[in-house]
Amino acid sequence: MKGQDWYQADEVAEEYDDVRFSGGGQLIDRREKEAVLAALGPIDPGHRVLEVACGTGRFTTMLADQGADVVGLDVSREMLEQAREKVAAAGHADTVEFLRGDASRLPFPDDHFDTVVAMRFFHLMDDPVPFAKELRRVSRDQVFFDTFNGRSLRTLYTWLLPMGSRLYSERQVAAMLGEAGLTLANEEHDFVLPYGFYRELPGAVAKPFRALDELAGDTIPGDYVASVSYWDARVPEEE
């Protein structure tokens, strides 16, 4: 997995949210959370969610706020420390479980969760199929994840990132889902201007660019060159 050592550095974990989700990055955080909540819909009490690559607990905390029973898994002990602090501050320390582990060998039985969420995960994979199969194995119904797209402006700078970044075509995602035994229920594409652009701007400056970005994204060409895709995949019902 790309970037495993990088994510386990104390300074990276401590500064992760501030670097990515302050200023213009708040728009990214908001959109990602909207995408997750829209895919999951109303969450009934006891809805079991596994968040793979939970990082600093942004989505973990949000899902616990919605009433889900959440397990957050990450390979980085340092990231999990940040997540535990965030969840505790939100009052969910007794209802959220965190595990350090490898997503290719999940310590859960088949169909254990209603939903598996894997945000900011598949861009780190050299070979994503075994991971997709494992996420599907432990999910009874739904696997929701995002990818970065190879036909987008992200191709101009992804090689500068500390761990690199795997970019996908829609055909590659479809093939991965097929091999994992998942079917696609819905997809959304967003951010014509890539994440890195927004992070460099103050929030007030980023907002008008985001408004233009959304207008462009509502067109066929804008949708085609979007840098991020959100995929809502389902476990087929047994015949």
PDB file of C-alpha atoms in Angstrom:
ATOM      1  CA  MET A   1       0.000   0.000   0.000  1.00  0.00           C
ATOM      2  CA  LYS A   2       1.314   3.424  -0.943  1.00  0.00           C
ATOM      3  CA  GLY A   3       2.245   5.884   1.807  1.00  0.00           C
ATOM      4  CA  GLN A   4       1.991   3.474   4.740  1.00  0.00           C
ATOM      5  CA  ASP A   5       5.090   4.846   6.466  1.00  0.00           C
ATOM      6  CA  TRP A   6       4.158   8.449   5.648  1.00  0.00           C
ATOM      7  CA  TYR A   7       0.754   8.187   7.341  1.00  0.00           C
ATOM      8  CA  GLN A   8       2.373   6.771  10.475  1.00  0.00           C
ATOM      9  CA  ALA A   9       4.527   9.825  11.114  1.00  0.00           C
ATOM     10  CA  ASP A  10       3.419  11.755  14.214  1.00  0.00           C
ATOM     11  CA  GLU A  11       3.669  15.143  12.533  1.00  0.00           C
ATOM     12  CA  VAL A  12       1.604  14.002   9.537  1.00  0.00           C
ATOM     13  CA  ALA A  13      -1.203  12.664  11.740  1.00  0.00           C
ATOM     14  CA  GLU A  14      -1.221  15.746  13.978  1.00  0.00           C
ATOM     15  CA  GLU A  15      -1.357  18.195  11.064  1.00  0.00           C
ATOM     16  CA  TYR A  16      -3.490  16.123   8.690  1.00  0.00           C
ATOM     17  CA  ASP A  17      -6.834  17.869   9.199  1.00  0.00           C
ATOM     18  CA  ASP A  18      -5.349  21.361   9.408  1.00  0.00           C
ATOM     19  CA  VAL A  19      -3.392  20.926   6.180  1.00  0.00           C
ATOM     20  CA  ARG A  20      -6.246  19.400   4.179  1.00  0.00           C
ATOM     21  CA  PHE A  21      -9.477  20.692   5.638  1.00  0.00           C
ATOM     22  CA  SER A  22      -8.898  24.246   6.789  1.00  0.00           C
ATOM     23  CA  GLY A  23      -9.441  27.310   4.608  1.00  0.00           C
ATOM     24  CA  GLY A  24     -10.570  26.219   1.163  1.00  0.00           C
ATOM     25  CA  GLY A  25     -10.196  22.611   2.257  1.00  0.00           C
ATOM     26  CA  GLN A  26     -13.380  23.002   4.319  1.00  0.00           C
ATOM     27  CA  LEU A  27     -15.297  22.839   1.041  1.00  0.00           C
ATOM     28  CA  ILE A  28     -13.730  19.455   0.321  1.00  0.00           C
ATOM     29  CA  ASP A  29     -14.558  18.160   3.790  1.00  0.00           C
ATOM     30  CA  ARG A  30     -18.163  19.307   3.469  1.00  0.00           C
ATOM     31  CA  ARG A  31     -18.653  17.744   0.040  1.00  0.00           C
ATOM     32  CA  GLU A  32     -17.143  14.413   1.047  1.00  0.00           C
ATOM     33  CA  LYS A  33     -19.369  14.196   4.102  1.00  0.00           C
ATOM     34  CA  GLU A  34     -22.425  15.079   2.024  1.00  0.00           C
ATOM     35  CA  ALA A  35     -21.553  12.281  -0.400  1.00  0.00           C
ATOM     36  CA  VAL A  36     -21.263   9.700   2.384  1.00  0.00           C
ATOM     37  CA  LEU A  37     -24.504  10.737   4.073  1.00  0.00           C
ATOM     38  CA  ALA A  38     -26.407  10.831   0.781  1.00  0.00           C
ATOM     39  CA  ALA A  39     -25.272   7.305  -0.085  1.00  0.00           C
ATOM     40  CA  LEU A  40     -26.159   5.844   3.305  1.00  0.00           C
ATOM     41  CA  GLY A  41     -29.478   7.668   3.573  1.00  0.00           C
ATOM     42  CA  PRO A  42     -31.359   7.748   6.878  1.00  0.00           C
ATOM     43  CA  ILE A  43     -29.413   5.633   9.361  1.00  0.00           C
ATOM     44  CA  ASP A  44     -31.511   3.407  11.580  1.00  0.00           C
ATOM     45  CA  PRO A  45     -30.338   2.711  15.145  1.00  0.00           C
ATOM     46  CA  GLY A  46     -27.968  -0.232  15.174  1.00  0.00           C
ATOM     47  CA  HIS A  47     -26.880   0.180  11.534  1.00  0.00           C
ATOM     48  CA  ARG A  48     -23.414  -1.333  11.533  1.00  0.00           C
ATOM     49  CA  VAL A  49     -20.714   0.538   9.599  1.00  0.00           C
ATOM     50  CA  LEU A  50     -17.080  -0.348   9.060  1.00  0.00           C
ATOM     51  CA  GLU A  51     -14.953   2.591   8.045  1.00  0.00           C
ATOM     52  CA  VAL A  52     -11.762   1.396   6.368  1.00  0.00           C
ATOM     53  CA  ALA A  53      -8.838   3.842   6.440  1.00  0.00           C
ATOM     54  CA  CYS A  54     -10.695   5.933   9.009  1.00  0.00           C
ATOM     55  CA  GLY A  55      -7.677   8.194   9.486  1.00  0.00           C
ATOM     56  CA  THR A  56      -8.362  10.999  11.950  1.00  0.00           C
ATOM     57  CA  GLY A  57     -12.016  10.034  12.357  1.00  0.00           C
ATOM     58  CA  ARG A  58     -13.761  12.691  10.277  1.00  0.00           C
ATOM     59  CA  PHE A  59     -16.380  10.294   8.940  1.00  0.00           C
ATOM     60  CA  THR A  60     -16.324   8.057  12.004  1.00  0.00           C
ATOM     61  CA  THR A  61     -17.513  10.917  14.195  1.00  0.00           C
ATOM     62  CA  MET A  62     -20.113  12.031  11.672  1.00  0.00           C
ATOM     63  CA  LEU A  63     -21.572   8.520  11.337  1.00  0.00           C
ATOM     64  CA  ALA A  64     -21.687   8.080  15.108  1.00  0.00           C
ATOM     65  CA  ASP A  65     -23.537  11.410  15.310  1.00  0.00           C
ATOM     66  CA  GLN A  66     -26.124   9.915  12.941  1.00  0.00           C
ATOM     67  CA  GLY A  67     -26.678   6.924  15.236  1.00  0.00           C
ATOM     68  CA  ALA A  68     -24.610   4.268  13.451  1.00  0.00           C
ATOM     69  CA  ASP A  69     -22.616   1.623  15.273  1.00  0.00           C
ATOM     70  CA  VAL A  70     -19.168   2.310  13.835  1.00  0.00           C
ATOM     71  CA  VAL A  71     -15.889   0.443  13.755  1.00  0.00           C
ATOM     72  CA  GLY A  72     -12.971   2.487  12.446  1.00  0.00           C
ATOM     73  CA  LEU A  73      -9.964   0.627  11.057  1.00  0.00           C
ATOM     74  CA  ASP A  74      -6.641   2.088  10.001  1.00  0.00           C
ATOM     75  CA  VAL A  75      -3.081   0.866   9.558  1.00  0.00           C
ATOM     76  CA  SER A  76      -1.654   3.958  11.268  1.00  0.00           C
ATOM     77  CA  ARG A  77      -1.504   4.014  15.062  1.00  0.00           C
ATOM     78  CA  GLU A  78      -0.840   7.760  14.951  1.00  0.00           C
ATOM     79  CA  MET A  79      -3.951   8.451  12.876  1.00  0.00           C
ATOM     80  CA  LEU A  80      -6.041   6.324  15.226  1.00  0.00           C
ATOM     81  CA  GLU A  81      -4.853   8.388  18.184  1.00  0.00           C
ATOM     82  CA  GLN A  82      -6.217  11.499  16.484  1.00  0.00           C
ATOM     83  CA  ALA A  83      -9.475   9.697  15.701  1.00  0.00           C
ATOM     84  CA  ARG A  84      -9.973   8.565  19.291  1.00  0.00           C
ATOM     85  CA  GLU A  85      -9.514  12.129  20.538  1.00  0.00           C
ATOM     86  CA  LYS A  86     -12.008  13.447  17.995  1.00  0.00           C
ATOM     87  CA  VAL A  87     -14.621  10.807  18.804  1.00  0.00           C
ATOM     88  CA  ALA A  88     -14.181  11.321  22.544  1.00  0.00           C
ATOM     89  CA  ALA A  89     -14.644  15.077  22.152  1.00  0.00           C
ATOM     90  CA  ALA A  90     -17.925  14.373  20.332  1.00  0.00           C
ATOM     91  CA  GLY A  91     -19.130  12.163  23.176  1.00  0.00           C
ATOM     92  CA  HIS A  92     -18.913   8.817  21.376  1.00  0.00           C
ATOM     93  CA  ALA A  93     -15.939   7.230  23.125  1.00  0.00           C
ATOM     94  CA  ASP A  94     -18.096   4.419  24.508  1.00  0.00           C
ATOM     95  CA  THR A  95     -19.952   3.642  21.271  1.00  0.00           C
ATOM     96  CA  VAL A  96     -17.215   3.674  18.599  1.00  0.00           C
ATOM     97  CA  GLU A  97     -14.562   0.981  18.304  1.00  0.00           C
ATOM     98  CA  PHE A  98     -11.175   1.521  16.679  1.00  0.00           C
ATOM     99  CA  LEU A  99      -8.860  -1.193  15.408  1.00  0.00           C
ATOM    100  CA  ARG A 100      -5.401  -1.057  13.913  1.00  0.00           C
ATOM    101  CA  GLY A 101      -5.256  -3.502  11.057  1.00  0.00           C
ATOM    102  CA  ASP A 102      -4.749  -4.453   7.436  1.00  0.00           C
ATOM    103  CA  ALA A 103      -7.734  -3.978   5.122  1.00  0.00           C
ATOM    104  CA  SER A 104      -6.645  -6.964   3.046  1.00  0.00           C
ATOM    105  CA  ARG A 105      -7.278  -9.256   6.047  1.00  0.00           C
ATOM    106  CA  LEU A 106     -10.242  -7.874   7.958  1.00  0.00           C
ATOM    107  CA  PRO A 107     -10.835  -9.558  11.345  1.00  0.00           C
ATOM    108  CA  PHE A 108     -14.585  -9.921  10.865  1.00  0.00           C
ATOM    109  CA  PRO A 109     -16.907 -12.700   9.679  1.00  0.00           C
ATOM    110  CA  ASP A 110     -18.748 -12.578   6.363  1.00  0.00           C
ATOM    111  CA  ASP A 111     -21.660 -10.109   6.100  1.00  0.00           C
ATOM    112  CA  HIS A 112     -20.824  -8.613   9.485  1.00  0.00           C
ATOM    113  CA  PHE A 113     -21.594  -4.980   8.570  1.00  0.00           C
ATOM    114  CA  ASP A 114     -24.517  -3.320   6.834  1.00  0.00           C
ATOM    115  CA  THR A 115     -22.218  -0.797   5.144  1.00  0.00           C
ATOM    116  CA  VAL A 116     -18.495  -0.477   4.509  1.00  0.00           C
ATOM    117  CA  VAL A 117     -17.137   3.019   3.823  1.00  0.00           C
ATOM    118  CA  ALA A 118     -13.668   3.487   2.325  1.00  0.00           C
ATOM    119  CA  MET A 119     -12.879   7.137   1.632  1.00  0.00           C
ATOM    120  CA  ARG A 120      -9.396   8.258   0.572  1.00  0.00           C
ATOM    121  CA  PHE A 121      -8.409   4.611   0.302  1.00  0.00           C
ATOM    122  CA  PHE A 122      -8.304   3.169  -3.201  1.00  0.00           C
ATOM    123  CA  HIS A 123      -5.841   5.753  -4.526  1.00  0.00           C
ATOM    124  CA  LEU A 124      -3.255   4.076  -2.264  1.00  0.00           C
ATOM    125  CA  MET A 125      -3.635   0.616  -3.781  1.00  0.00           C
ATOM    126  CA  ASP A 126      -1.202  -0.916  -6.248  1.00  0.00           C
ATOM    127  CA  ASP A 127      -3.680  -3.766  -6.771  1.00  0.00           C
ATOM    128  CA  PRO A 128      -7.152  -2.756  -5.550  1.00  0.00           C
ATOM    129  CA  VAL A 129      -9.062  -5.944  -6.395  1.00  0.00           C
ATOM    130  CA  PRO A 130      -8.101  -8.044  -3.319  1.00  0.00           C
ATOM    131  CA  PHE A 131      -9.103  -5.136  -1.083  1.00  0.00           C
ATOM    132  CA  ALA A 132     -12.423  -4.665  -2.880  1.00  0.00           C
ATOM    133  CA  LYS A 133     -13.145  -8.375  -2.449  1.00  0.00           C
ATOM    134  CA  GLU A 134     -12.431  -8.155   1.265  1.00  0.00           C
ATOM    135  CA  LEU A 135     -14.678  -5.118   1.730  1.00  0.00           C
ATOM    136  CA  ARG A 136     -17.435  -6.942  -0.114  1.00  0.00           C
ATOM    137  CA  ARG A 137     -16.941 -10.054   2.026  1.00  0.00           C
ATOM    138  CA  VAL A 138     -17.679  -8.296   5.315  1.00  0.00           C
ATOM    139  CA  SER A 139     -20.570  -6.190   3.983  1.00  0.00           C
ATOM    140  CA  ARG A 140     -24.124  -7.453   3.973  1.00  0.00           C
ATOM    141  CA  ASP A 141     -25.392  -4.742   1.642  1.00  0.00           C
ATOM    142  CA  GLN A 142     -23.307  -1.698   0.706  1.00  0.00           C
ATOM    143  CA  VAL A 143     -19.743  -0.616  -0.081  1.00  0.00           C
ATOM    144  CA  PHE A 144     -19.204   3.112  -0.601  1.00  0.00           C
ATOM    145  CA  PHE A 145     -15.871   4.535  -1.744  1.00  0.00           C
ATOM    146  CA  ASP A 146     -14.223   7.253  -3.797  1.00  0.00           C
ATOM    147  CA  THR A 147     -11.524   7.288  -6.462  1.00  0.00           C
ATOM    148  CA  PHE A 148      -9.356   9.885  -8.164  1.00  0.00           C
ATOM    149  CA  ASN A 149      -9.729   9.999 -11.927  1.00  0.00           C
ATOM    150  CA  GLY A 150      -7.109   9.565 -14.615  1.00  0.00           C
ATOM    151  CA  ARG A 151      -8.746  11.925 -17.104  1.00  0.00           C
ATOM    152  CA  SER A 152      -8.700  14.879 -14.688  1.00  0.00           C
ATOM    153  CA  LEU A 153      -6.348  17.728 -13.833  1.00  0.00           C
ATOM    154  CA  ARG A 154      -5.086  15.625 -10.945  1.00  0.00           C
ATOM    155  CA  THR A 155      -2.739  13.954 -13.428  1.00  0.00           C
ATOM    156  CA  LEU A 156      -0.726  17.191 -13.493  1.00  0.00           C
ATOM    157  CA  TYR A 157       0.431  16.954  -9.887  1.00  0.00           C
ATOM    158  CA  THR A 158      -0.208  13.499  -8.469  1.00  0.00           C
ATOM    159  CA  TRP A 159       3.451  12.543  -8.979  1.00  0.00           C
ATOM    160  CA  LEU A 160       4.407  15.314  -6.524  1.00  0.00           C
ATOM    161  CA  LEU A 161       2.542  13.684  -3.625  1.00  0.00           C
ATOM    162  CA  PRO A 162       4.637  11.932  -0.956  1.00  0.00           C
ATOM    163  CA  MET A 163       3.069   8.542  -1.699  1.00  0.00           C
ATOM    164  CA  GLY A 164       1.936   9.007  -5.274  1.00  0.00           C
ATOM    165  CA  SER A 165      -1.672   8.359  -6.175  1.00  0.00           C
ATOM    166  CA  ARG A 166      -3.418   5.702  -8.240  1.00  0.00           C
ATOM    167  CA  LEU A 167      -5.828   7.212 -10.761  1.00  0.00           C
ATOM    168  CA  TYR A 168      -8.760   5.283 -12.205  1.00  0.00           C
ATOM    169  CA  SER A 169     -10.919   5.235 -15.295  1.00  0.00           C
ATOM    170  CA  GLU A 170     -14.601   4.329 -15.072  1.00  0.00           C
ATOM    171  CA  ARG A 171     -13.801   1.119 -16.926  1.00  0.00           C
ATOM    172  CA  GLN A 172     -11.228   0.157 -14.295  1.00  0.00           C
ATOM    173  CA  VAL A 173     -13.686   0.792 -11.473  1.00  0.00           C
ATOM    174  CA  ALA A 174     -16.350  -1.259 -13.252  1.00  0.00           C
ATOM    175  CA  ALA A 175     -13.878  -4.118 -13.706  1.00  0.00           C
ATOM    176  CA  MET A 176     -12.868  -3.962 -10.050  1.00  0.00           C
ATOM    177  CA  LEU A 177     -16.496  -4.100  -8.921  1.00  0.00           C
ATOM    178  CA  GLY A 178     -17.165  -7.030 -11.215  1.00  0.00           C
ATOM    179  CA  GLU A 179     -14.224  -9.008  -9.875  1.00  0.00           C
ATOM    180  CA  ALA A 180     -15.279  -8.238  -6.305  1.00  0.00           C
ATOM    181  CA  GLY A 181     -18.845  -9.393  -6.906  1.00  0.00           C
ATOM    182  CA  LEU A 182     -20.401  -5.952  -6.421  1.00  0.00           C
ATOM    183  CA  THR A 183     -22.948  -4.085  -8.521  1.00  0.00           C
ATOM    184  CA  LEU A 184     -23.003  -0.324  -9.000  1.00  0.00           C
ATOM    185  CA  ALA A 185     -26.104   1.395  -7.613  1.00  0.00           C
ATOM    186  CA  ASN A 186     -25.073   5.013  -8.125  1.00  0.00           C
ATOM    187  CA  GLU A 187     -22.115   7.207  -9.026  1.00  0.00           C
ATOM    188  CA  GLU A 188     -21.305  10.898  -8.761  1.00  0.00           C
ATOM    189  CA  HIS A 189     -18.396  12.879 -10.184  1.00  0.00           C
ATOM    190  CA  ASP A 190     -17.178  16.203  -8.792  1.00  0.00           C
ATOM    191  CA  PHE A 191     -14.362  18.747  -8.504  1.00  0.00           C
ATOM    192  CA  VAL A 192     -13.238  19.862 -11.944  1.00  0.00           C
ATOM    193  CA  LEU A 193     -10.635  21.850 -10.023  1.00  0.00           C
ATOM    194  CA  PRO A 194      -8.658  19.290  -8.019  1.00  0.00           C
ATOM    195  CA  TYR A 195      -8.330  19.197  -4.256  1.00  0.00           C
ATOM    196  CA  GLY A 196      -4.837  20.647  -4.286  1.00  0.00           C
ATOM    197  CA  PHE A 197      -6.145  23.885  -5.798  1.00  0.00           C
ATOM    198  CA  TYR A 198      -8.658  24.501  -2.999  1.00  0.00           C
ATOM    199  CA  ARG A 199      -6.229  23.719  -0.197  1.00  0.00           C
ATOM    200  CA  GLU A 200      -3.998  26.584  -1.256  1.00  0.00           C
ATOM    201  CA  LEU A 201      -6.778  29.181  -0.940  1.00  0.00           C
ATOM    202  CA  PRO A 202      -8.408  30.932   2.020  1.00  0.00           C
ATOM    203  CA  GLY A 203     -12.017  29.906   2.484  1.00  0.00           C
ATOM    204  CA  ALA A 204     -13.492  33.198   1.266  1.00  0.00           C
ATOM    205  CA  VAL A 205     -11.439  33.065  -1.923  1.00  0.00           C
ATOM    206  CA  ALA A 206     -12.204  29.385  -2.540  1.00  0.00           C
ATOM    207  CA  LYS A 207     -15.996  29.767  -2.386  1.00  0.00           C
ATOM    208  CA  PRO A 208     -16.510  31.567  -5.741  1.00  0.00           C
ATOM    209  CA  PHE A 209     -14.207  29.078  -7.457  1.00  0.00           C
ATOM    210  CA  ARG A 210     -16.261  26.264  -5.966  1.00  0.00           C
ATOM    211  CA  ALA A 211     -19.461  27.871  -7.277  1.00  0.00           C
ATOM    212  CA  LEU A 212     -17.985  27.961 -10.783  1.00  0.00           C
ATOM    213  CA  ASP A 213     -16.710  24.415 -10.344  1.00  0.00           C
ATOM    214  CA  GLU A 214     -20.205  23.192  -9.493  1.00  0.00           C
ATOM    215  CA  LEU A 215     -21.656  24.924 -12.540  1.00  0.00           C
ATOM    216  CA  ALA A 216     -19.040  23.301 -14.765  1.00  0.00           C
ATOM    217  CA  GLY A 217     -19.609  19.961 -13.086  1.00  0.00           C
ATOM    218  CA  ASP A 218     -23.275  20.058 -14.053  1.00  0.00           C
ATOM    219  CA  THR A 219     -22.291  19.901 -17.722  1.00  0.00           C
ATOM    220  CA  ILE A 220     -21.339  16.771 -19.642  1.00  0.00           C
ATOM    221  CA  PRO A 221     -17.739  17.945 -20.310  1.00  0.00           C
ATOM    222  CA  GLY A 222     -17.325  19.039 -16.682  1.00  0.00           C
ATOM    223  CA  ASP A 223     -18.612  15.720 -15.427  1.00  0.00           C
ATOM    224  CA  TYR A 224     -16.224  13.910 -17.751  1.00  0.00           C
ATOM    225  CA  VAL A 225     -13.096  15.652 -16.420  1.00  0.00           C
ATOM    226  CA  ALA A 226     -14.101  15.633 -12.737  1.00  0.00           C
ATOM    227  CA  SER A 227     -11.180  14.717 -10.506  1.00  0.00           C
ATOM    228  CA  VAL A 228     -13.136  12.703  -7.903  1.00  0.00           C
ATOM    229  CA  SER A 229     -15.817  10.026  -8.187  1.00  0.00           C
ATOM    230  CA  TYR A 230     -18.077   8.624  -5.484  1.00  0.00           C
ATOM    231  CA  TRP A 231     -19.238   5.024  -6.003  1.00  0.00           C
ATOM    232  CA  ASP A 232     -22.194   3.426  -4.239  1.00  0.00           C
ATOM    233  CA  ALA A 233     -21.856  -0.330  -4.763  1.00  0.00           C
ATOM    234  CA  ARG A 234     -24.158  -3.078  -3.509  1.00  0.00           C
ATOM    235  CA  VAL A 235     -23.924  -6.766  -2.669  1.00  0.00           C
ATOM    236  CA  PRO A 236     -26.282  -8.593  -5.040  1.00  0.00           C
ATOM    237  CA  GLU A 237     -29.217 -10.374  -3.453  1.00  0.00           C
ATOM    238  CA  GLU A 238     -28.992 -14.128  -3.511  1.00  0.00           C
ATOM    239  CA  GLU A 239     -31.323 -15.747  -6.009  1.00  0.00           C
TER     240      GLU A 239
END
